[in-house]
Amino acid sequence: LSRFGGGYGVGIVSLTAGFDLGGTKLLGVVADGAGTVVASARTPTGRTPDSVFSDLAGLLDTLTGTAGPVDAVGFGVAGLVDRDGVVRRAPNLVGWDGLPARSRLEDLVGLPVVVDNDANVAAHAELRFGAARGCSDVVMVTLGTGIGGAVIAGGAVYRGAQGLAAEFGHITVDVEGAQCACGAFGHWEAIASGSALGRLGRQWAARGEAPAVVARAGGDPEAVTGVHVGDAAQAGEPDAVAILDVFAGAVAVGLGGLVDALDPEVIVIGGGLAELGDVLVGPVTQALDTYVVGAQSRPLPPVVVAVLGERAGAIGAASVAAEMPALRGPAPSGRA
Ligand SMILES: [Zn+2]
């Protein structure tokens, strides 16, 4: 049989693997065509692309050892990924700019590989199996180390001319604002990502305004992270709830613009901050009114959290791989 396994050219894909590379971790799953996870594994994000590729190959061995062989691999990367699977720019990862990730991975694992933006694959998973199932027009925003974005238009992921669409995190919201991971100033990601929540928490802590949050950081105001703020807010601690109210306003600034531009039927929040649930979604929903044109004269789209959790990206990568044209049907005439 070919190196692509039994699925190639047959039109039946039983299992595929999906990986999601973020700023802090590489998460992998093996899933079936219904999005059911058969096996999953993770490791911290390697410091170089070479170490990530080697980690990914190791995880793939572990996963297929548990779940059995897969027909294809999907890989979601937190960065600009073009239609050829080249990572053009990845501000939150070191050494990935210009990397031909798809061809490197295909050589490494000997399987067909599809590489896409991490938010695109997460949105694909939520569309197929999660919070956006049955929807036609959706905005998805992933709030993590940075901000990822995806647009579903007419029931499919909208990728733009080169595959680089929906980089919402790098929309300028304040030309005199804080510096973004990409180097520019005033981008939405610089005020509304998980990293930005941590920075906001440290600012409050430095002013002595967040004692309960500082306590969670071992008493060191400079050690406060977004996780400390989020945990404290979920516990109902007033200083953390107040920080999250301010942060929710920053999230709503960007979402309001996206509603103005795209008129989605639902906004799905994914990424690490989605785990905050109502503690985040409540104040974001309240603040959204302020930033959408004609908000008093139209229904606003509900803001909901992704239901597939932190594995959405990996599940979506597996699903995108399963829908890869080469795996979907017989080879075009003339290829054999
Ligand atoms: Zn930026």
mmCIF file with all atom_site columns, C-alpha atoms in Angstrom, residues 83 116 119-128 132-140 149-160 165-166 262 265 320 323 328:
data_model
loop_
_atom_site.group_PDB
_atom_site.id
_atom_site.type_symbol
_atom_site.label_atom_id
_atom_site.label_alt_id
_atom_site.label_comp_id
_atom_site.label_asym_id
_atom_site.label_entity_id
_atom_site.label_seq_id
_atom_site.pdbx_PDB_ins_code
_atom_site.Cartn_x
_atom_site.Cartn_y
_atom_site.Cartn_z
_atom_site.occupancy
_atom_site.B_iso_or_equiv
_atom_site.pdbx_formal_charge
_atom_site.auth_seq_id
_atom_site.auth_comp_id
_atom_site.auth_asym_id
_atom_site.auth_atom_id
_atom_site.pdbx_PDB_model_num
ATOM 1  C CA . ARG A 1 83  ? -2.260  28.377 1.500  1.00 0.00 ? 83  ARG A CA 1
ATOM 2  C CA . ASP A 1 116 ? -3.363  26.184 8.914  1.00 0.00 ? 116 ASP A CA 1
ATOM 3  C CA . ALA A 1 119 ? -7.732  29.935 15.152 1.00 0.00 ? 119 ALA A CA 1
ATOM 4  C CA . ASN A 1 120 ? -8.935  28.751 11.735 1.00 0.00 ? 120 ASN A CA 1
ATOM 5  C CA . VAL A 1 121 ? -8.715  25.119 12.817 1.00 0.00 ? 121 VAL A CA 1
ATOM 6  C CA . ALA A 1 122 ? -10.343 25.860 16.179 1.00 0.00 ? 122 ALA A CA 1
ATOM 7  C CA . ALA A 1 123 ? -13.206 27.609 14.378 1.00 0.00 ? 123 ALA A CA 1
ATOM 8  C CA . HIS A 1 124 ? -13.521 24.651 12.025 1.00 0.00 ? 124 HIS A CA 1
ATOM 9  C CA . ALA A 1 125 ? -13.903 22.354 15.047 1.00 0.00 ? 125 ALA A CA 1
ATOM 10 C CA . GLU A 1 126 ? -16.488 24.597 16.704 1.00 0.00 ? 126 GLU A CA 1
ATOM 11 C CA . LEU A 1 127 ? -18.374 24.791 13.396 1.00 0.00 ? 127 LEU A CA 1
ATOM 12 C CA . ARG A 1 128 ? -18.389 21.025 12.872 1.00 0.00 ? 128 ARG A CA 1
ATOM 13 C CA . ALA A 1 132 ? -21.087 27.115 16.134 1.00 0.00 ? 132 ALA A CA 1
ATOM 14 C CA . ARG A 1 133 ? -22.622 23.885 14.835 1.00 0.00 ? 133 ARG A CA 1
ATOM 15 C CA . GLY A 1 134 ? -25.331 24.648 12.320 1.00 0.00 ? 134 GLY A CA 1
ATOM 16 C CA . CYS A 1 135 ? -24.284 28.310 12.021 1.00 0.00 ? 135 CYS A CA 1
ATOM 17 C CA . SER A 1 136 ? -23.515 30.084 8.797  1.00 0.00 ? 136 SER A CA 1
ATOM 18 C CA . ASP A 1 137 ? -21.766 33.322 9.804  1.00 0.00 ? 137 ASP A CA 1
ATOM 19 C CA . VAL A 1 138 ? -19.512 33.272 12.822 1.00 0.00 ? 138 VAL A CA 1
ATOM 20 C CA . VAL A 1 139 ? -16.674 35.261 14.333 1.00 0.00 ? 139 VAL A CA 1
ATOM 21 C CA . MET A 1 140 ? -14.302 33.270 16.496 1.00 0.00 ? 140 MET A CA 1
ATOM 22 C CA . GLY A 1 149 ? -9.223  35.066 14.915 1.00 0.00 ? 149 GLY A CA 1
ATOM 23 C CA . ALA A 1 150 ? -11.316 33.243 12.372 1.00 0.00 ? 150 ALA A CA 1
ATOM 24 C CA . VAL A 1 151 ? -14.302 34.091 10.230 1.00 0.00 ? 151 VAL A CA 1
ATOM 25 C CA . ILE A 1 152 ? -16.884 31.588 9.112  1.00 0.00 ? 152 ILE A CA 1
ATOM 26 C CA . ALA A 1 153 ? -18.819 33.005 6.177  1.00 0.00 ? 153 ALA A CA 1
ATOM 27 C CA . GLY A 1 154 ? -21.568 31.073 4.489  1.00 0.00 ? 154 GLY A CA 1
ATOM 28 C CA . GLY A 1 155 ? -20.754 27.980 6.557  1.00 0.00 ? 155 GLY A CA 1
ATOM 29 C CA . ALA A 1 156 ? -17.065 27.753 5.654  1.00 0.00 ? 156 ALA A CA 1
ATOM 30 C CA . VAL A 1 157 ? -13.843 29.197 7.059  1.00 0.00 ? 157 VAL A CA 1
ATOM 31 C CA . TYR A 1 158 ? -13.048 32.404 5.186  1.00 0.00 ? 158 TYR A CA 1
ATOM 32 C CA . ARG A 1 159 ? -9.315  32.456 4.425  1.00 0.00 ? 159 ARG A CA 1
ATOM 33 C CA . GLY A 1 160 ? -8.818  35.502 2.206  1.00 0.00 ? 160 GLY A CA 1
ATOM 34 C CA . ALA A 1 165 ? -7.342  36.583 6.786  1.00 0.00 ? 165 ALA A CA 1
ATOM 35 C CA . ALA A 1 166 ? -8.788  37.263 10.228 1.00 0.00 ? 166 ALA A CA 1
ATOM 36 C CA . LEU A 1 262 ? -19.026 41.176 9.655  1.00 0.00 ? 262 LEU A CA 1
ATOM 37 C CA . GLU A 1 265 ? -24.892 35.472 14.140 1.00 0.00 ? 265 GLU A CA 1
ATOM 38 C CA . VAL A 1 320 ? -9.311  19.787 8.428  1.00 0.00 ? 320 VAL A CA 1
ATOM 39 C CA . GLU A 1 323 ? -11.340 16.893 4.718  1.00 0.00 ? 323 GLU A CA 1
ATOM 40 C CA . ARG A 1 328 ? -11.828 12.870 0.138  1.00 0.00 ? 328 ARG A CA 1
#
